[in-house]
Amino acid sequence: MTGTSQKSRRELIQRPKGTQDLFGTEVERWESVESLCRLHFQNAGYQEVRTPVFEHTELFERGVGEGTDIVNKEMYTFEKSERRLSLRPEGTAGVVRAFIEQGMARWPKPVKLYYMGPMFRYERPQAGRQRQFHQVGLELFGLDTPAADAEAILMAMRLFEQLGLPNLSLQINNIGTAECRERFKAGFKALLAPILTQLCLDCQTRYGSNPLRMLDCKNPGCQAIYAQPDLQAFLQTDFTSEDCQAHFAELLKLLDALKVPYHRNFMLVRGLDYYTKTVFEITSTNLGAQNAVCGGGRYNTLVEDLGGPETPAIGWALGMERLMALVGELPVKPLDYYLVTDQHAAAFDLAEQLRAQDYKVEVDLSGKGFGKQLERAAKLNARQALILGSAEVHSGEVQLKNLASKEQRVVPYALLLQGNPE
Ligand code: ATP
Ligand code: MG
């Protein structure tokens, strides 16, 4: 081994930029939100789907779209056995691939799925923006009805209400179909032609390839141009077909009836290629610059684009990191008993019986004196300590010590196992 490699072996290795270690009570907070999501989905008939964390790169090129920032700049792509693979930057493409590959297209409609897990995008890390982040998402396949849109949106809004998220706003728009957008493009491009050079280089490229995407630009200079009155007036004239407009009107009627407030945002186009008709984003003013906690929309051609049968669908994904930043205090399960002991066989046995009754129990493993063990129990905020020495084992009893009041009494095992004898 060379001197350099010996030295580098001792150097501290840190986590990659834009990633996080989660541990302790933060993981408990995540777990309780994840369980709540699962319950919320399962209660409405959605089933979990778990797809690989990496897929063939072509899936994202075709699914997310070759002109998108995600595919052009943000994917972690590598080669193995001459195949290009990418870490998934989002969940929908993989779920649609599985939907087709697993024959779910033949299941009775609608097919209702959800997923959760890590996603990877090579972006500039900042508050609310990471390179490995986590999404929870929902996909509803097989129906092109306003009711399906309403249910998908309601599933997100009601979840956030249950979690008590503050200052939410549902931004919604109708971007029509590809044919509708052709009508939009011509007028939009004509308005922008004289000032094209004032736009950022990305927007100038999008002008040629996908003008609608220009509205999604984060550059403040471009945003100021798009906010000008003549462009705004143009944007607010609905360019979509009668069918798309009727679908959207029906959806808004349902949202009104359900008392879900929304804001029609004509600038909302979403960054991915596959959307049709309804698109939406749920933002919170408590989040700062990265204010979207959830985004989604209808994608009526994606299943076909990826080689499946014609299948309309709608879905959304929420960002767990941003969601967790908005979730307030969550109840963490308290430690019911801390077992202070030098009799480990009996202590483990008692702990297992208590845990079977859903008590949270820890057994001291240190072999230290009981005084030190009680200090540890207090540090862990245990509600009670159970002292189990050889005398107690012989008599089939434990000393129950309330750590707040310091009150201590002898309780037979049997009584302890019958319920909390507080
Ligand atoms: P943004 O406009 O914030 O870049 P996006 O449109 O790229 O979001 P989607 O692809 O719709 O995001 O993903 C859905 C959600 O996932 C977002 O609303 C956000 O909460 C979360 N998200 C997306 N990218 C990141 C990231 N790099 N780090 C953390 N969360 C993210
Ligand atoms: Mg983004």
XYZ file of C-alpha atoms and ligand atoms in Angstrom:
454
model
C 0.000 0.000 0.000
C 1.380 3.453 -0.842
C 1.747 6.250 1.703
C -0.959 8.310 0.033
C -3.591 5.607 0.154
C -2.744 4.902 3.804
C -3.285 8.571 4.584
C -6.487 8.799 2.595
C -7.829 5.787 4.447
C -7.777 7.803 7.655
C -9.482 10.855 6.153
C -13.005 11.560 7.211
C -15.516 10.550 4.560
C -18.580 12.759 4.505
C -21.946 12.145 2.931
C -22.339 13.349 -0.663
C -23.591 16.917 -1.160
C -27.369 17.196 -1.245
C -27.995 14.062 0.849
C -29.055 13.640 4.468
C -28.659 11.216 7.341
C -31.932 10.716 9.185
C -31.871 9.307 12.685
C -33.397 9.394 16.143
C -36.706 11.133 16.713
C -36.595 12.579 13.171
C -36.946 9.038 11.789
C -39.836 8.474 14.207
C -41.535 11.614 12.855
C -41.041 10.356 9.273
C -42.363 6.927 10.169
C -45.514 8.296 11.733
C -46.202 10.471 8.669
C -45.492 7.530 6.363
C -47.913 5.314 8.327
C -50.552 8.006 8.163
C -50.077 8.227 4.375
C -50.373 4.437 4.013
C -53.555 4.336 6.050
C -55.013 7.270 4.125
C -54.324 5.556 0.774
C -55.391 2.076 1.859
C -58.675 3.395 3.248
C -59.488 4.720 -0.207
C -58.527 1.501 -2.027
C -55.018 2.436 -3.231
C -52.372 -0.313 -3.237
C -48.669 0.160 -2.799
C -46.307 -0.518 -5.700
C -42.540 -0.830 -5.182
C -40.454 -0.374 -8.310
C -36.643 -0.416 -8.673
C -34.598 2.603 -7.667
C -32.854 2.417 -11.051
C -34.332 1.822 -14.489
C -33.151 1.828 -18.096
C -32.283 5.416 -19.008
C -34.553 5.243 -22.080
C -37.559 4.944 -19.772
C -36.975 8.433 -18.411
C -35.935 9.840 -21.796
C -39.223 8.675 -23.258
C -41.350 9.045 -20.132
C -40.198 12.294 -18.567
C -39.199 13.792 -21.919
C -35.913 14.525 -23.677
C -36.323 18.294 -23.535
C -36.789 18.443 -19.770
C -34.268 19.703 -17.225
C -34.574 16.389 -15.398
C -33.443 14.336 -18.383
C -31.028 16.895 -19.833
C -29.150 17.859 -16.693
C -30.288 16.118 -13.552
C -30.092 12.351 -13.965
C -27.542 10.102 -12.319
C -26.735 7.840 -15.243
C -24.207 5.016 -15.384
C -23.361 2.136 -17.642
C -23.267 -1.581 -16.845
C -22.900 -4.333 -19.437
C -23.356 -1.753 -22.167
C -26.776 -0.750 -20.879
C -27.406 2.778 -19.702
C -29.151 2.899 -16.348
C -30.349 5.888 -14.311
C -31.321 6.389 -10.692
C -34.989 7.310 -10.801
C -35.504 11.095 -10.776
C -39.254 10.695 -10.221
C -41.735 7.882 -9.643
C -44.350 8.009 -12.387
C -42.274 6.622 -15.289
C -41.318 3.511 -13.271
C -44.870 2.966 -12.043
C -46.205 3.240 -15.607
C -43.538 0.780 -16.792
C -44.606 -1.664 -14.067
C -48.285 -1.063 -14.875
C -47.639 -2.160 -18.466
C -45.094 -4.911 -17.732
C -47.170 -6.529 -14.981
C -50.360 -6.567 -17.047
C -52.216 -4.157 -14.759
C -53.728 -2.615 -17.877
C -56.006 -5.688 -17.943
C -57.190 -5.199 -14.344
C -60.652 -3.755 -13.725
C -60.510 0.022 -13.960
C -59.555 2.175 -12.228
C -56.201 0.837 -11.018
C -55.248 2.820 -7.932
C -51.622 2.759 -6.800
C -49.299 4.605 -4.437
C -45.555 4.539 -3.853
C -42.983 6.008 -1.531
C -39.201 6.150 -1.665
C -36.034 8.013 -2.593
C -35.595 9.937 -5.867
C -32.359 11.360 -7.263
C -31.732 14.583 -9.156
C -28.421 16.296 -9.718
C -29.630 19.781 -8.743
C -27.973 22.647 -6.892
C -28.581 21.786 -3.229
C -30.312 24.499 -1.194
C -33.034 24.719 1.438
C -35.808 22.358 0.299
C -33.772 21.050 -2.636
C -31.636 17.941 -2.322
C -29.956 15.463 -4.648
C -31.476 12.503 -2.866
C -34.979 13.351 -1.698
C -38.071 11.312 -0.980
C -41.474 11.287 -2.566
C -44.822 9.797 -1.734
C -46.991 9.542 -4.819
C -50.343 8.379 -6.056
C -51.404 7.227 -9.528
C -54.942 6.525 -10.727
C -55.121 4.674 -14.062
C -57.919 4.000 -16.498
C -60.337 6.916 -16.191
C -60.510 10.296 -17.883
C -63.274 11.718 -15.718
C -63.366 14.958 -13.730
C -64.287 12.783 -10.728
C -60.956 10.952 -11.015
C -59.130 14.307 -11.021
C -61.185 15.449 -8.035
C -60.422 12.284 -6.070
C -56.670 12.517 -6.757
C -56.573 16.160 -5.654
C -58.799 15.491 -2.662
C -56.520 12.634 -1.556
C -53.641 15.110 -1.349
C -55.587 17.985 0.224
C -57.241 15.856 2.900
C -53.911 14.223 3.777
C -52.363 17.648 4.306
C -55.350 18.790 6.351
C -55.006 15.720 8.588
C -51.359 16.589 9.073
C -52.280 20.172 9.951
C -50.090 21.773 7.266
C -50.203 25.560 7.451
C -50.948 28.146 4.728
C -51.570 25.824 1.817
C -52.678 26.917 -1.596
C -53.904 24.646 -4.383
C -52.803 26.108 -7.721
C -54.584 24.551 -10.651
C -54.607 24.917 -14.425
C -55.837 23.249 -17.580
C -53.118 22.847 -20.234
C -55.272 20.860 -22.663
C -53.975 18.231 -25.034
C -51.035 18.379 -27.457
C -53.437 19.617 -30.180
C -54.735 22.380 -27.907
C -51.187 23.436 -27.183
C -50.400 23.749 -30.903
C -53.021 26.536 -31.042
C -51.433 28.192 -28.030
C -47.879 27.955 -29.326
C -48.385 30.041 -32.472
C -49.904 33.038 -30.656
C -47.487 32.813 -27.769
C -44.443 32.652 -30.031
C -45.672 35.595 -32.089
C -45.954 37.719 -28.939
C -42.460 36.773 -27.790
C -40.626 36.951 -31.129
C -39.704 40.664 -30.865
C -38.212 40.285 -27.369
C -36.668 36.854 -27.675
C -33.105 38.037 -27.047
C -34.133 39.482 -23.666
C -34.921 35.976 -22.421
C -32.471 33.567 -20.806
C -30.675 31.078 -23.065
C -32.743 28.185 -21.722
C -35.953 29.996 -22.659
C -34.585 30.782 -26.102
C -34.025 27.049 -26.595
C -37.464 26.214 -25.192
C -38.948 28.770 -27.633
C -37.950 26.411 -30.436
C -38.576 23.061 -28.733
C -41.352 23.476 -26.167
C -42.596 27.069 -25.723
C -45.089 26.182 -22.986
C -42.191 25.160 -20.755
C -40.914 28.775 -20.881
C -43.573 29.716 -18.321
C -41.930 27.325 -15.847
C -38.621 29.262 -16.006
C -37.242 30.229 -12.592
C -35.195 33.166 -13.986
C -36.591 36.436 -12.474
C -35.906 38.379 -15.694
C -37.966 35.925 -17.746
C -40.690 35.827 -15.096
C -40.978 39.644 -15.255
C -41.413 39.467 -19.034
C -44.100 36.777 -18.785
C -45.908 38.881 -16.167
C -46.374 41.783 -18.605
C -50.032 42.660 -19.221
C -50.204 41.718 -22.930
C -48.753 38.262 -22.240
C -50.961 37.773 -19.195
C -54.043 38.718 -21.214
C -53.040 36.164 -23.835
C -52.402 33.464 -21.232
C -55.797 33.977 -19.674
C -57.683 33.303 -22.855
C -58.345 29.618 -22.713
C -56.799 27.972 -25.775
C -57.961 24.449 -24.957
C -60.708 22.506 -26.736
C -64.360 22.560 -25.669
C -63.951 19.048 -24.295
C -60.944 20.027 -22.159
C -62.728 23.144 -20.927
C -65.856 21.186 -19.986
C -63.748 18.598 -18.138
C -61.992 21.332 -16.201
C -65.209 23.212 -15.393
C -66.714 20.001 -14.011
C -63.629 19.404 -11.854
C -63.798 22.927 -10.429
C -67.491 22.407 -9.673
C -66.623 19.287 -7.683
C -63.884 21.115 -5.785
C -66.339 23.933 -4.987
C -68.904 21.431 -3.712
C -66.241 19.815 -1.516
C -65.128 23.217 -0.242
C -61.575 22.747 -1.491
C -60.291 26.256 -2.197
C -58.111 26.669 -5.311
C -56.412 29.344 -7.303
C -56.533 29.156 -11.105
C -52.935 29.822 -12.088
C -52.564 30.344 -15.849
C -48.773 30.288 -15.497
C -48.732 26.780 -14.073
C -47.480 24.382 -16.753
C -45.328 21.923 -14.733
C -41.845 20.859 -15.748
C -42.533 17.436 -17.237
C -43.557 16.552 -20.771
C -46.319 14.114 -20.122
C -49.143 16.231 -18.719
C -52.528 16.751 -20.396
C -55.580 18.727 -19.227
C -55.437 19.179 -15.450
C -52.184 20.170 -13.752
C -51.826 21.319 -10.155
C -49.376 22.192 -7.446
C -49.884 22.581 -3.721
C -47.704 25.292 -2.221
C -47.206 26.716 1.242
C -46.026 30.224 2.056
C -44.194 28.694 5.034
C -41.660 27.010 2.736
C -39.629 29.914 1.317
C -38.343 29.812 -2.266
C -38.930 26.068 -2.788
C -42.601 26.430 -1.944
C -44.202 23.420 -3.712
C -44.929 20.497 -1.437
C -46.869 18.489 -4.024
C -47.284 18.516 -7.786
C -49.161 16.469 -10.297
C -51.559 16.274 -13.157
C -53.307 14.211 -15.751
C -51.200 12.235 -18.225
C -53.460 10.659 -20.812
C -50.810 9.609 -23.342
C -47.905 8.396 -21.193
C -48.999 4.746 -20.938
C -49.260 4.601 -24.737
C -46.006 6.517 -25.197
C -44.289 3.815 -23.146
C -45.748 1.010 -25.260
C -48.910 0.180 -23.311
C -52.557 0.296 -24.352
C -54.359 3.647 -24.458
C -54.925 4.413 -20.748
C -55.748 7.805 -19.307
C -54.322 8.498 -15.856
C -53.763 11.141 -13.219
C -51.258 11.302 -10.379
C -49.205 13.425 -8.045
C -46.112 13.291 -5.886
C -45.301 15.076 -2.662
C -41.816 15.878 -1.390
C -41.283 14.301 2.028
C -38.509 16.702 3.101
C -40.699 19.729 2.397
C -43.707 18.024 3.958
C -41.751 17.242 7.136
C -40.624 20.878 7.344
C -44.306 21.853 7.506
C -45.490 19.166 9.906
C -45.470 20.444 13.463
C -44.807 18.448 16.613
C -45.800 14.812 16.328
C -46.432 12.556 19.291
C -43.445 10.272 19.873
C -44.304 7.050 21.693
C -43.045 7.427 25.274
C -40.890 4.791 26.950
C -43.286 3.013 29.323
C -40.778 0.937 31.269
C -37.023 0.868 31.762
C -35.885 -2.424 33.229
C -33.155 -1.956 35.850
C -31.622 -5.374 36.357
C -28.719 -7.763 36.862
C -30.958 -10.745 36.000
C -31.030 -10.591 32.220
C -32.809 -13.855 31.439
C -35.772 -12.900 33.610
C -35.630 -9.263 32.444
C -35.764 -10.137 28.730
C -38.631 -12.518 29.424
C -40.628 -9.831 31.253
C -39.802 -7.216 28.587
C -41.072 -9.505 25.831
C -44.339 -10.122 27.642
C -44.847 -6.392 28.164
C -43.969 -5.576 24.548
C -46.517 -8.169 23.432
C -49.049 -5.913 25.166
C -47.721 -2.962 23.150
C -45.743 -1.331 25.939
C -42.480 0.291 24.942
C -39.811 -1.324 27.107
C -36.026 -1.115 27.276
C -33.773 -3.437 29.244
C -30.563 -2.083 30.768
C -27.609 -3.959 29.271
C -24.723 -2.205 31.006
C -24.109 -4.419 34.047
C -23.625 -1.213 36.069
C -25.061 -0.591 39.546
C -28.803 0.056 39.909
C -28.199 3.732 40.793
C -26.478 4.328 37.430
C -29.178 2.354 35.631
C -31.895 4.526 37.211
C -30.041 7.633 36.026
C -30.154 6.211 32.493
C -33.916 5.542 32.876
C -34.450 9.182 33.871
C -32.353 10.395 30.926
C -34.534 8.397 28.523
C -37.671 9.934 30.079
C -39.030 6.513 30.981
C -42.388 6.811 32.678
C -41.532 4.041 35.148
C -38.532 1.943 36.065
C -38.914 -1.741 36.859
C -36.263 -2.999 39.235
C -35.605 -6.694 38.871
C -32.842 -8.155 41.068
C -32.370 -11.712 42.273
C -34.727 -11.238 45.265
C -37.518 -10.057 42.925
C -36.934 -12.935 40.512
C -37.335 -15.377 43.375
C -40.538 -13.838 44.656
C -42.038 -13.303 41.176
C -42.294 -9.561 41.779
C -40.769 -6.313 40.546
C -40.153 -2.983 42.169
C -42.112 -0.369 40.239
C -40.602 3.076 40.495
C -42.316 6.167 39.206
C -39.464 8.318 37.959
C -41.324 11.596 38.369
C -42.698 11.136 41.901
C -39.893 8.733 42.978
C -42.597 6.627 44.581
C -41.646 2.935 44.662
C -43.679 -0.177 45.427
C -43.597 -3.924 44.957
C -45.866 -5.375 42.290
C -46.297 -9.051 41.345
C -45.479 -9.857 37.678
C -49.017 -11.058 37.131
C -50.491 -7.717 38.172
C -48.038 -5.817 36.001
C -48.985 -7.918 32.999
C -52.697 -7.426 33.626
C -52.392 -3.728 32.916
C -50.485 -0.649 33.941
C -50.758 -0.570 37.742
C -50.051 3.184 37.983
P -39.686 22.273 -8.009
O -40.509 23.250 -8.768
O -39.627 22.580 -6.576
O -38.360 22.012 -8.650
P -40.664 19.972 -9.386
O -41.758 20.477 -10.247
O -39.342 19.693 -9.985
O -40.500 20.899 -8.091
P -41.945 17.414 -9.074
O -41.144 16.699 -10.065
O -43.336 17.762 -9.369
O -41.151 18.684 -8.569
O -41.902 16.610 -7.679
C -42.959 16.676 -6.722
C -42.470 17.216 -5.412
O -41.224 16.628 -5.041
C -42.189 18.708 -5.398
O -43.367 19.452 -5.211
C -41.259 18.834 -4.211
O -41.981 18.867 -2.993
C -40.467 17.554 -4.271
N -39.137 17.771 -4.897
C -38.837 17.846 -6.204
N -37.517 18.008 -6.395
C -36.961 18.026 -5.162
C -35.629 18.148 -4.661
N -34.591 18.262 -5.486
N -35.429 18.132 -3.311
C -36.468 18.006 -2.466
N -37.746 17.868 -2.865
C -38.004 17.888 -4.193
Mg -37.569 20.763 -10.105
